PDB file of C-alpha atoms in Angstrom:
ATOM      1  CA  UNK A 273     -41.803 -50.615 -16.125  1.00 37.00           C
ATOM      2  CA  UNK A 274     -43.673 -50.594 -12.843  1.00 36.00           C
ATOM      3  CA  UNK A 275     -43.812 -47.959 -10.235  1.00 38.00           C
ATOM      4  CA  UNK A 276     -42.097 -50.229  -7.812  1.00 39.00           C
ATOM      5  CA  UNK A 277     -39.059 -51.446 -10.498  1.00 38.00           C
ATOM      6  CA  UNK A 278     -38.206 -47.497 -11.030  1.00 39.00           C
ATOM      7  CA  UNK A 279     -38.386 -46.950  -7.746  1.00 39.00           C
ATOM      8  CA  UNK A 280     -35.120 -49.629  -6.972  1.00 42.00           C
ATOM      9  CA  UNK A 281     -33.083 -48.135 -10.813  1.00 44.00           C
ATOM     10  CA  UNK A 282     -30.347 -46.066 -10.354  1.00 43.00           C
ATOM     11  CA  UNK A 283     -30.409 -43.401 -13.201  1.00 45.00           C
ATOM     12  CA  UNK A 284     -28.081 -43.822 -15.805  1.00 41.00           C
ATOM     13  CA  UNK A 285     -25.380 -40.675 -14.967  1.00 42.00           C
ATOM     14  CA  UNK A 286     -24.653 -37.888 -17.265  1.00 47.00           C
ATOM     15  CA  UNK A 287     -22.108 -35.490 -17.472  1.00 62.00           C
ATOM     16  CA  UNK A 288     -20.680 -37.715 -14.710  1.00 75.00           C
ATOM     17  CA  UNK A 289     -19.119 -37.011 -11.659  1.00 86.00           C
ATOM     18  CA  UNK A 290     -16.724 -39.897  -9.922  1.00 87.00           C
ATOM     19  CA  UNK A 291     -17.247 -39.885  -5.861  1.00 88.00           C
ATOM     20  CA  UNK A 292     -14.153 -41.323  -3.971  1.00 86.00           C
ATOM     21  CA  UNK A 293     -15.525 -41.630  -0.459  1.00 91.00           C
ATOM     22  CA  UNK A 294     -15.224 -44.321   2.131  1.00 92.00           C
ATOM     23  CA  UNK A 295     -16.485 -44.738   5.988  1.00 94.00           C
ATOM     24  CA  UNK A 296     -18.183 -42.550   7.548  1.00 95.00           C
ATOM     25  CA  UNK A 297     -18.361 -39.363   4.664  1.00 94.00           C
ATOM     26  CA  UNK A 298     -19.866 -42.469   2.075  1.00 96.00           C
ATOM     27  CA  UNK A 299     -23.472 -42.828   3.879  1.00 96.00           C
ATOM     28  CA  UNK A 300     -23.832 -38.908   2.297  1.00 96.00           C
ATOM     29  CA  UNK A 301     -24.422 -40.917  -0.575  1.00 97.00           C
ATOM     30  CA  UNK A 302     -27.099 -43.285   1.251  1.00 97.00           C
ATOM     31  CA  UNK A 303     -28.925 -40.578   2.596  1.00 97.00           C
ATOM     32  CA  UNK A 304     -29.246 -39.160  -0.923  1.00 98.00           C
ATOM     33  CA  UNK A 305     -30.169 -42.234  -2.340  1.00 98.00           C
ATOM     34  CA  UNK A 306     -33.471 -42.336  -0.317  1.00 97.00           C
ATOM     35  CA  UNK A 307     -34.434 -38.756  -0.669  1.00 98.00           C
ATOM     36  CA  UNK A 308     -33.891 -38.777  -4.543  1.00 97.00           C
ATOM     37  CA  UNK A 309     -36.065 -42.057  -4.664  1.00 97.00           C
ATOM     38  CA  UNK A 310     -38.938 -40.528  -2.518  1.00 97.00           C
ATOM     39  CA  UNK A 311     -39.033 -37.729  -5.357  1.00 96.00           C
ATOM     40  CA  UNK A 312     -40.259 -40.771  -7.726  1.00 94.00           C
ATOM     41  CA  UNK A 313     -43.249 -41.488  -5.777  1.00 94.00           C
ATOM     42  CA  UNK A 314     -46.478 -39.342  -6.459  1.00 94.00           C
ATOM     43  CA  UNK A 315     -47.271 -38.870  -2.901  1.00 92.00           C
ATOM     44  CA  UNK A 316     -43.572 -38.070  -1.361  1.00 96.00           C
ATOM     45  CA  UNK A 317     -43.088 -36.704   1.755  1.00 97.00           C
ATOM     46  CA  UNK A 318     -40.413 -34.504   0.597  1.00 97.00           C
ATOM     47  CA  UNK A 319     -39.927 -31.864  -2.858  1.00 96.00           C
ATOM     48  CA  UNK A 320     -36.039 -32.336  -3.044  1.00 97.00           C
ATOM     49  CA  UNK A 321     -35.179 -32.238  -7.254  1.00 96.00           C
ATOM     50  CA  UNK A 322     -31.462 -31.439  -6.353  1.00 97.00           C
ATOM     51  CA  UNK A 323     -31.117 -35.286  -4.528  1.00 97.00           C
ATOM     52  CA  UNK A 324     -33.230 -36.342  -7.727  1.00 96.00           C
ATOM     53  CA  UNK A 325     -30.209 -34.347 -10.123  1.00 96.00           C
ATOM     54  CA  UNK A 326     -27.533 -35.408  -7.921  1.00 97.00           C
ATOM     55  CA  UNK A 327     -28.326 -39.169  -8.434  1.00 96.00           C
ATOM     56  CA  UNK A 328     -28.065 -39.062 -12.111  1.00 95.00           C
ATOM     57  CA  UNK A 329     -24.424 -36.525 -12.281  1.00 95.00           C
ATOM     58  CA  UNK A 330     -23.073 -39.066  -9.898  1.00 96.00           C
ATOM     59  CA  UNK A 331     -20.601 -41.935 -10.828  1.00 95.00           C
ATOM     60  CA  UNK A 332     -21.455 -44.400  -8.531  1.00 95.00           C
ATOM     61  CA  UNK A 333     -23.998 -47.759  -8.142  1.00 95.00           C
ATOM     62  CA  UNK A 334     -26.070 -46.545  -5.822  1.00 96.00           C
ATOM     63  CA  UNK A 335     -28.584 -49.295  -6.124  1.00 96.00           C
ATOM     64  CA  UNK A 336     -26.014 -51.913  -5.988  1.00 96.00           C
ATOM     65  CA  UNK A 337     -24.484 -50.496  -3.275  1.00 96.00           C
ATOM     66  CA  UNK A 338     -27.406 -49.589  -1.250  1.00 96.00           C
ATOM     67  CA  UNK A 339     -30.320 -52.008  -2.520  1.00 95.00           C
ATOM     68  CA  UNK A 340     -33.819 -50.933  -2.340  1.00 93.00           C
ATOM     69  CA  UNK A 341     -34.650 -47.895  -0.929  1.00 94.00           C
ATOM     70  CA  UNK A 342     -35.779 -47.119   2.628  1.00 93.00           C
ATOM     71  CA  UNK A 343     -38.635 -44.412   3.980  1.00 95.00           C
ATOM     72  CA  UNK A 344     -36.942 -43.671   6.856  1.00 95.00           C
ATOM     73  CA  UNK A 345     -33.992 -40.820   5.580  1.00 97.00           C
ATOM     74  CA  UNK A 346     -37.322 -39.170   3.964  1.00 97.00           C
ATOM     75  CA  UNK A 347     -39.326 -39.275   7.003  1.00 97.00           C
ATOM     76  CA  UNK A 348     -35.903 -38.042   8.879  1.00 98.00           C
ATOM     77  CA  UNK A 349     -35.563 -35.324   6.244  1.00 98.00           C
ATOM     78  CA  UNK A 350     -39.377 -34.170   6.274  1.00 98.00           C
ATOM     79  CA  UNK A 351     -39.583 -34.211   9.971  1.00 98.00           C
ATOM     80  CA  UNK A 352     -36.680 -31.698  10.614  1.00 98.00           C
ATOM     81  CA  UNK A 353     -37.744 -29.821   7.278  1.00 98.00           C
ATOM     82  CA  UNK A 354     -40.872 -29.183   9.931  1.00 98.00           C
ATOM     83  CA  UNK A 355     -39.176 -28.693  12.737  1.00 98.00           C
ATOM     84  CA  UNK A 356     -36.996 -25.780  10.438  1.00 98.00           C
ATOM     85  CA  UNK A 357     -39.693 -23.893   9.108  1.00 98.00           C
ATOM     86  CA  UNK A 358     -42.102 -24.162  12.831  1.00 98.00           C
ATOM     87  CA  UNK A 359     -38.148 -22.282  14.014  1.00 98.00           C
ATOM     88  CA  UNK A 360     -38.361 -20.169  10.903  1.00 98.00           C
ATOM     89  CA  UNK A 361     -41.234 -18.601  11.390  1.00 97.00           C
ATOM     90  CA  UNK A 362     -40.947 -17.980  15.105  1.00 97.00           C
ATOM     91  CA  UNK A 363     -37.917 -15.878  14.836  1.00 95.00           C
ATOM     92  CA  UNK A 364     -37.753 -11.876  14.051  1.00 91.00           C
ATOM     93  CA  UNK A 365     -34.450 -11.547  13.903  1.00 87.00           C
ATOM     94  CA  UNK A 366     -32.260 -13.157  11.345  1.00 93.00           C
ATOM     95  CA  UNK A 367     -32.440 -16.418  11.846  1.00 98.00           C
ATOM     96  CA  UNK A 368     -29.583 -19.213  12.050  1.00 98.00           C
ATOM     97  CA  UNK A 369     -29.344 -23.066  10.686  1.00 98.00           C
ATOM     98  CA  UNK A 370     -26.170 -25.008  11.685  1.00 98.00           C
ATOM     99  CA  UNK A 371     -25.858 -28.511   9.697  1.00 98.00           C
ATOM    100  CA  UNK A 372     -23.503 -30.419  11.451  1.00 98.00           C
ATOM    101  CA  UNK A 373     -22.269 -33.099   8.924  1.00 97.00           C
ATOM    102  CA  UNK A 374     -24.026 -32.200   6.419  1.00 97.00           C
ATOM    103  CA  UNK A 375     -22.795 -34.585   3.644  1.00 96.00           C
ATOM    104  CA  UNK A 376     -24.909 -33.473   0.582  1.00 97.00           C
ATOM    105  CA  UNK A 377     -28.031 -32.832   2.688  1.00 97.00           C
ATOM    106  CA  UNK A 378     -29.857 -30.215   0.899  1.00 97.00           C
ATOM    107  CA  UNK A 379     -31.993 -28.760   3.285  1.00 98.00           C
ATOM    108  CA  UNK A 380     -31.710 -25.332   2.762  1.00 98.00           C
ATOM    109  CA  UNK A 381     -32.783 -25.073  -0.588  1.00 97.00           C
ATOM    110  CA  UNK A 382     -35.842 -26.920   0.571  1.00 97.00           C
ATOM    111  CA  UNK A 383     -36.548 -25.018   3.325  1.00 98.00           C
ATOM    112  CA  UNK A 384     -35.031 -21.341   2.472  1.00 97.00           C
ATOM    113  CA  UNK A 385     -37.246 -18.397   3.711  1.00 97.00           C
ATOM    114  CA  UNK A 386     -35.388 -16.133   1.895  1.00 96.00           C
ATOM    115  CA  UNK A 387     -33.349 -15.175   5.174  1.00 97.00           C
ATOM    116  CA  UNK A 388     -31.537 -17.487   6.863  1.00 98.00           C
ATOM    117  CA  UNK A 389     -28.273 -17.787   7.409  1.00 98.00           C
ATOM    118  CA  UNK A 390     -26.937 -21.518   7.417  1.00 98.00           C
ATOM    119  CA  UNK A 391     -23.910 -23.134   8.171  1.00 98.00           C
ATOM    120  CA  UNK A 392     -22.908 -26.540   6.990  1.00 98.00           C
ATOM    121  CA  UNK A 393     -20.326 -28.216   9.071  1.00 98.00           C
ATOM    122  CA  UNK A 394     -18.326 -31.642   7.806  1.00 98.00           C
ATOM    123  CA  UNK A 395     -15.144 -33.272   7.775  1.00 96.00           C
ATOM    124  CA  UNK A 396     -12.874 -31.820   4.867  1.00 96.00           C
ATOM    125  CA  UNK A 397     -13.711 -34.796   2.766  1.00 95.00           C
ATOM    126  CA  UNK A 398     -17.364 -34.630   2.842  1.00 95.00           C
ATOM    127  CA  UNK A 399     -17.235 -30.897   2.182  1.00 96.00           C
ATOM    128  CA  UNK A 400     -15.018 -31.405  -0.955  1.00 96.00           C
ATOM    129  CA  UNK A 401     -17.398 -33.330  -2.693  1.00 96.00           C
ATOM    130  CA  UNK A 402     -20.499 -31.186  -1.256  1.00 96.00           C
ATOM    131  CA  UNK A 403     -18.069 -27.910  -2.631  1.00 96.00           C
ATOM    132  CA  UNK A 404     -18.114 -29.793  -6.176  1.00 95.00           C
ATOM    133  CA  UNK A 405     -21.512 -30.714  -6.445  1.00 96.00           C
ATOM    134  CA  UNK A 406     -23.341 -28.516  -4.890  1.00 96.00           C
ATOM    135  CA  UNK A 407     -24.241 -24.539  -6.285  1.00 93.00           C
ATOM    136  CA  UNK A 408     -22.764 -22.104  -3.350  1.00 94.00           C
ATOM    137  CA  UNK A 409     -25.325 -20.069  -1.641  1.00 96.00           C
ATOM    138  CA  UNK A 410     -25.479 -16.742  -0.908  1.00 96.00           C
ATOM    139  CA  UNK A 411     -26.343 -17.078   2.924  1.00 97.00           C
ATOM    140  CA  UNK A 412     -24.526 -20.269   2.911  1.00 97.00           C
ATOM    141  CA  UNK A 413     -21.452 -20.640   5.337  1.00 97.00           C
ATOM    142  CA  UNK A 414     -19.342 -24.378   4.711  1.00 98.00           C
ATOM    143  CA  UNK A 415     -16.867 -24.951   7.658  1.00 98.00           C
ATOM    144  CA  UNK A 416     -14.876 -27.966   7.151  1.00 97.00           C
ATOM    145  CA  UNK A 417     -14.199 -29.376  10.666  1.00 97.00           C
ATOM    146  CA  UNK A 418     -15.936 -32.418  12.892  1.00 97.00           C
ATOM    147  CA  UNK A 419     -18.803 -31.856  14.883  1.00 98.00           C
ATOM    148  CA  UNK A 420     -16.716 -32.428  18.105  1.00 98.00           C
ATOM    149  CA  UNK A 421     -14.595 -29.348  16.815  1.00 98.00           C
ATOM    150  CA  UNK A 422     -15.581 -26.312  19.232  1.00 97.00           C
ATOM    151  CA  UNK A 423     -14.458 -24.391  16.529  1.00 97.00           C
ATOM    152  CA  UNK A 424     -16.916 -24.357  14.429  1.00 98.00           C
ATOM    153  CA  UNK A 425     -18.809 -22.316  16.712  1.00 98.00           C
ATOM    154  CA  UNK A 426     -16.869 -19.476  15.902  1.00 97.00           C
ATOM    155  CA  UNK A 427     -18.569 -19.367  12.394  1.00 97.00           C
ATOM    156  CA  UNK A 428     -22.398 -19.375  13.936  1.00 98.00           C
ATOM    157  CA  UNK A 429     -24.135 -15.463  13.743  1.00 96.00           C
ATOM    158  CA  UNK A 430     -24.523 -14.458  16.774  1.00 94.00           C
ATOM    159  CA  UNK A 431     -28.173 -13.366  16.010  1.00 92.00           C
ATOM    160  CA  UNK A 432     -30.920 -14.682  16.863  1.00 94.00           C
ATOM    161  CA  UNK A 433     -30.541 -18.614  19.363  1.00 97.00           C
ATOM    162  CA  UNK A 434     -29.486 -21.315  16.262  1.00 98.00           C
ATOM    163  CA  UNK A 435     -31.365 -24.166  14.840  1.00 98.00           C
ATOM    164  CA  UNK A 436     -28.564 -27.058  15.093  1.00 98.00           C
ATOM    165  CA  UNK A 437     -29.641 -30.549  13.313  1.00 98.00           C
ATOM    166  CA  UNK A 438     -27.464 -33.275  13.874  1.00 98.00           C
ATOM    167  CA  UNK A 439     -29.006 -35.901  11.838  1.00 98.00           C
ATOM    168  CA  UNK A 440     -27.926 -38.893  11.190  1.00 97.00           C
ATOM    169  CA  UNK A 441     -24.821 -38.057  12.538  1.00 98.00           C
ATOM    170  CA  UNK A 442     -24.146 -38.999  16.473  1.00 98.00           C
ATOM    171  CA  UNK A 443     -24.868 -42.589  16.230  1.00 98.00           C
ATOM    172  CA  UNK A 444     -21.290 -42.596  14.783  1.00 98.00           C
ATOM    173  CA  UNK A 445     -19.899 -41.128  18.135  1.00 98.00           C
ATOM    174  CA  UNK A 446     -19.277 -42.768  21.563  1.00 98.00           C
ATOM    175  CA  UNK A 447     -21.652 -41.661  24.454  1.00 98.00           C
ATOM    176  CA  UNK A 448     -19.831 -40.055  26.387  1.00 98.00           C
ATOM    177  CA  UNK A 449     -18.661 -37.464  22.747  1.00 98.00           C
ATOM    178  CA  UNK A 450     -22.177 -37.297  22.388  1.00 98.00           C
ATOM    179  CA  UNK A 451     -22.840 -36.011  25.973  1.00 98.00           C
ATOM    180  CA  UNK A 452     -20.016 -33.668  25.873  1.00 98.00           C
ATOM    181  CA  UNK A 453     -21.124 -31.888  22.080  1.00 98.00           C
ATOM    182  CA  UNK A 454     -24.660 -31.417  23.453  1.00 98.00           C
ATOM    183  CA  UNK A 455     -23.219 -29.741  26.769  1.00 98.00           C
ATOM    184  CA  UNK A 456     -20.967 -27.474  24.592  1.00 98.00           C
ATOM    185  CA  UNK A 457     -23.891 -26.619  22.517  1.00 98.00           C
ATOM    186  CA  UNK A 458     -26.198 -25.676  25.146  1.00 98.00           C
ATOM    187  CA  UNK A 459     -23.229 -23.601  26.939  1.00 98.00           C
ATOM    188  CA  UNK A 460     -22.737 -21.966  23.751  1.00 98.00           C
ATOM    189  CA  UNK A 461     -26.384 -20.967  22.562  1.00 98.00           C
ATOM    190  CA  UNK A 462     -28.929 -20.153  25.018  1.00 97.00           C
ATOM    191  CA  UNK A 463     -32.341 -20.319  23.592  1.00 97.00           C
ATOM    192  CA  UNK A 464     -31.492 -22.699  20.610  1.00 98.00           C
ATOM    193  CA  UNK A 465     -32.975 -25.655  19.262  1.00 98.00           C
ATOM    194  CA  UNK A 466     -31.410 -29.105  18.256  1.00 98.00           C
ATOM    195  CA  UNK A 467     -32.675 -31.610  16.373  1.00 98.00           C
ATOM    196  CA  UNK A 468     -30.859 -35.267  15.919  1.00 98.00           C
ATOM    197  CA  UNK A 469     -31.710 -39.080  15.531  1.00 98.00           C
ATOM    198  CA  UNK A 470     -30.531 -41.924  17.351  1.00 98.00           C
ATOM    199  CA  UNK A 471     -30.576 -45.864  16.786  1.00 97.00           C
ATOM    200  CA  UNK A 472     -31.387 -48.385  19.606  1.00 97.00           C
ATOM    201  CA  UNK A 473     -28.793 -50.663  21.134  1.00 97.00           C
ATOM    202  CA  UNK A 474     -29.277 -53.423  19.396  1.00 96.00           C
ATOM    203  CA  UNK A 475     -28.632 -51.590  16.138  1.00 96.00           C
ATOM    204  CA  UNK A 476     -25.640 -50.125  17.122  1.00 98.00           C
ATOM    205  CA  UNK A 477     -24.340 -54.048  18.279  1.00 98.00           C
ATOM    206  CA  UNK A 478     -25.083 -54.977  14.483  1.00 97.00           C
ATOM    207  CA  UNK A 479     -22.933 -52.296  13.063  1.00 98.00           C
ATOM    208  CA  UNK A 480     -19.947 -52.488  15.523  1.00 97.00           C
ATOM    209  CA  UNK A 481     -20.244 -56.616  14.124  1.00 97.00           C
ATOM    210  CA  UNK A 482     -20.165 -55.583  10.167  1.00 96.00           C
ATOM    211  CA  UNK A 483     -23.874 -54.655   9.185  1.00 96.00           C
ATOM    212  CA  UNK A 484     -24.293 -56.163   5.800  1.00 96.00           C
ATOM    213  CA  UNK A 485     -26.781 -53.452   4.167  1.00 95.00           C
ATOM    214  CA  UNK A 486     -26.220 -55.575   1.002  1.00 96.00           C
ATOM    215  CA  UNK A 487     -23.571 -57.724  -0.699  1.00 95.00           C
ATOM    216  CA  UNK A 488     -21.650 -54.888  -1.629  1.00 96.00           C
ATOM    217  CA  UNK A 489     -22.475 -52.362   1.151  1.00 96.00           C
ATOM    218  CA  UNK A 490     -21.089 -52.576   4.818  1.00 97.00           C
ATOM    219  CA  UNK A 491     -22.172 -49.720   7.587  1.00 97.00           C
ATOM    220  CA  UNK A 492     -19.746 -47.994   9.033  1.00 97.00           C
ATOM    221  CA  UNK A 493     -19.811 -48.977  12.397  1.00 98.00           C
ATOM    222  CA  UNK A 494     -22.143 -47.000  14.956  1.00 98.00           C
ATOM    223  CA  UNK A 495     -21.021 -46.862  18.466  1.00 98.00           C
ATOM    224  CA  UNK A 496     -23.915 -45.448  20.206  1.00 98.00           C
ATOM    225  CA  UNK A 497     -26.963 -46.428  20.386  1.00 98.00           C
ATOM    226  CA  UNK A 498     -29.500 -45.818  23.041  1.00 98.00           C
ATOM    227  CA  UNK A 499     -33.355 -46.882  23.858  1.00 97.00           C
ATOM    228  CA  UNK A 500     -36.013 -44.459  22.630  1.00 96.00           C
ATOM    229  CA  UNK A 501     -37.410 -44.906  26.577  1.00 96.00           C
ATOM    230  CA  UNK A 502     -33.994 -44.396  27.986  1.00 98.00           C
ATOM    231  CA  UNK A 503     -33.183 -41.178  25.535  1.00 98.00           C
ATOM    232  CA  UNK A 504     -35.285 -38.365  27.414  1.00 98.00           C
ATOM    233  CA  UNK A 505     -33.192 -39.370  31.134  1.00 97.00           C
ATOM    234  CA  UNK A 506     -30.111 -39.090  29.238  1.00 98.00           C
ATOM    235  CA  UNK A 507     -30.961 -35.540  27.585  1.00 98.00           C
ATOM    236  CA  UNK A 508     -32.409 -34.327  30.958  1.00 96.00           C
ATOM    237  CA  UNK A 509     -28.334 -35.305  32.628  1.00 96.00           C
ATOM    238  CA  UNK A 510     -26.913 -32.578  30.097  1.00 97.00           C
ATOM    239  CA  UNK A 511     -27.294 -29.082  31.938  1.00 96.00           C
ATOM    240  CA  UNK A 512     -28.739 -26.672  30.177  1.00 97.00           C
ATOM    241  CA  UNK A 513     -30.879 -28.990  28.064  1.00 98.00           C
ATOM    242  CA  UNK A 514     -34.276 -29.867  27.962  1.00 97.00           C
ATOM    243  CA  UNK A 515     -36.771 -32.252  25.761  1.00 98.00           C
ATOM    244  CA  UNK A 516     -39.281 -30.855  23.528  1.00 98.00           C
ATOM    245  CA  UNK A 517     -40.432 -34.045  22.325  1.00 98.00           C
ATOM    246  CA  UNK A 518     -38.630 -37.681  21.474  1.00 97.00           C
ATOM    247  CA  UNK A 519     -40.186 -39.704  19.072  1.00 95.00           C
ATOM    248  CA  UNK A 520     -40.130 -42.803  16.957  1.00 94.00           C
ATOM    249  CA  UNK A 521     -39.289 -42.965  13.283  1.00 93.00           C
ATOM    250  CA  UNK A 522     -42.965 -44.374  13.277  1.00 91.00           C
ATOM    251  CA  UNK A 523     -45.040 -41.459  14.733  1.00 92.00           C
ATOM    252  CA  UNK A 524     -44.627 -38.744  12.126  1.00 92.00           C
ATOM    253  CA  UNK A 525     -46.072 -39.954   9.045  1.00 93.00           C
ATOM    254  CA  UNK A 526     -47.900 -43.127   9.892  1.00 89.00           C
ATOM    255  CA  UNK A 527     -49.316 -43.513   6.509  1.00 87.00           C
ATOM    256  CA  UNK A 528     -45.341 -44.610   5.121  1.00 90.00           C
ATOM    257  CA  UNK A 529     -44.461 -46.803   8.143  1.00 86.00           C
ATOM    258  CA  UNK A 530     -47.603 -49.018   9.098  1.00 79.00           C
ATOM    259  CA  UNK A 531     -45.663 -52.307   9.514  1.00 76.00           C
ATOM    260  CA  UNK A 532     -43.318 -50.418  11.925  1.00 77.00           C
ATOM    261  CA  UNK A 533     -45.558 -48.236  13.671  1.00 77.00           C
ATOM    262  CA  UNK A 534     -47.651 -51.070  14.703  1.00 79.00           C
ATOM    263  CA  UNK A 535     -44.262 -52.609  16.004  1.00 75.00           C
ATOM    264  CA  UNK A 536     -43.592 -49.296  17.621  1.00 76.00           C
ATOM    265  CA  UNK A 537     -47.133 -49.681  19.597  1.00 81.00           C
ATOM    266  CA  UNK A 538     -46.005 -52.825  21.560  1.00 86.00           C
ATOM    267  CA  UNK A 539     -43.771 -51.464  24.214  1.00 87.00           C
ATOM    268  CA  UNK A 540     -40.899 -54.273  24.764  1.00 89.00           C
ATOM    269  CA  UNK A 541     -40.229 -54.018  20.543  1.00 88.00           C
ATOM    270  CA  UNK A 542     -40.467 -50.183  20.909  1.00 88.00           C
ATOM    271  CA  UNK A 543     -37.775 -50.628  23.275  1.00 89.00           C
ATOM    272  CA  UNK A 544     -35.682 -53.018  21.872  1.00 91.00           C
ATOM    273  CA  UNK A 545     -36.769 -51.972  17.822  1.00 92.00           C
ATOM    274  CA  UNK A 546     -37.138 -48.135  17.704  1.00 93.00           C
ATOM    275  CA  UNK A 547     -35.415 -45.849  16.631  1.00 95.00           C
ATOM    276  CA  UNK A 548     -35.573 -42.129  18.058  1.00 96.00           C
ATOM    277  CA  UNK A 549     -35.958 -38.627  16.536  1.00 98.00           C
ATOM    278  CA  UNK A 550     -35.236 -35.946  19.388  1.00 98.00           C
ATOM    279  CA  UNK A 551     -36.030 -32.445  19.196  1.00 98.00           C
ATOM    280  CA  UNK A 552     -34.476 -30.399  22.466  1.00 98.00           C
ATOM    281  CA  UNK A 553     -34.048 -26.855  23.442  1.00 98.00           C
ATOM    282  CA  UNK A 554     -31.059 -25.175  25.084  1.00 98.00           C
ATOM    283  CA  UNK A 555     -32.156 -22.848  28.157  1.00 96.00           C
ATOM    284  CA  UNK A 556     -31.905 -19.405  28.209  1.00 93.00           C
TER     285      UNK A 556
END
């Protein structure tokens, strides 16, 4: 068998587990596909063995469902993994991660210091099959509400300003609920940092008509979408917010993404074609 056949096999489960998950909650299982394929390539942008285990306890065709895999959750994953441990190391006091929709993300266990507190936020669903599947962790919080819950703020330490990573996760909200989390998040924590992704609009159009990932695979629909140009004006409307940096899914690791970062260099398909990866910081 090739490199490139075991790369598109879904392992053959043991000891089993059946996932019942539709919508929304089901791309947790997309997302994990990706990462546990990157861990079968010798020069893999991410170490992540518990995406690797989940894949084979899990019940479920994830190659059938999801086809071949894709670079880009990896690159997502690695490039807030970096973004984490830059915010790790910069803090003296005990430092914070919130997770909002978190699926079966595991993040922390890749980028644990041996300190920080984390909180993983999701809908009850999601954090059912994450509470089943997943080891509990000492410093680990799991708060089962949506992100556009202002509750779950009431479970973030009031330590040191939070890391908040929203990835892949506000495409699946309208503009105007994105707008209004990121205002309540920079009212609420002075000092912190978010991290999130975004699609374009002409993604978004795709998913709201039926996205056909493959055959048997449909996106959930994904209501906003917004131009990686037009991204930074947007942020800067939010008071309280301002950008560190917006990128494309291209510029981190150009090495994995050659077709696309040459796309990325011609500025009417960066536009149109790119899709963003924000990093922001609340003021003080």
């Amino acid at each position: 068998m090739t490199q490139n056949q075991a790369l598109h096999q879904t392992p053959a489960p043991t000891d089993a587990h059946a996932v019942d998950l539709s919508g929304v909650p089901e791309t947790m299982l997309w997302t994990l596909w990706n990462r546990a394929c990157e861990m079968r390539r010798a020069s893999r942008l991410i170490e992540d063995p518990m995406a690797a285990d989940l894949v084979a306890r899990i019940d479920y065709d994830f190659a059938g469902r999801f086809g071949r895999p894709s670079v880009f959750h990896p690159v997502r994953a690695r490039y807030s993994d970096d973004l984490i441990r830059a915010y790790l190391r910069s803090v003296t006091e005990d430092p914070v991660v919130v997770a909002l929709g978190e699926g079966l993300e595991t993040q922390l266990l890749r980028v644990d210091d041996g300190r920080v507190r984390w909180v993983s936020v999701d809908l009850p669903e999601a954090m059912a099959v994450r509470r089943k599947l997943l080891p509990a962790h000492p410093r680990g919080a799991l708060v089962e509400a949506s992100a556009l819950d202002p509750s779950w703020m009431d479970a973030v330490p009031r330590t040191a300003p939070p890391f908040i990573t929203a990835a892949g996760l506000l495409m699946y909200f309208e503009e105007a609920e994105v707008a209004a989390l990121l205002c309540r998040i920079a009212e609420a924590f002075p000092g912190a940092q978010i991290f999130f992704d975004a699609i374009p609009p002409v993604f978004s159009r795709k998913t709201l008509r039926g996205l056909k990932v493959t055959r048997r695979y449909t996106a959930p629909p994904m209501p906003w979408g917004i131009s990686i140009d037009d991204l930074p004006a947007f942020i800067r409307r939010i008071p309280g917010l301002q950008v560190v940096s917006v990128q494309s899914y291209a510029d981190p690791f150009p090495q994995r993404t050659r077709l696309y970062r040459t796309l990325s260099r011609i500025p009417a398909l960066r536009r149109r074609f790119a899709a963003s990866l924000a990093h922001l910081r609340c003021r003080e």
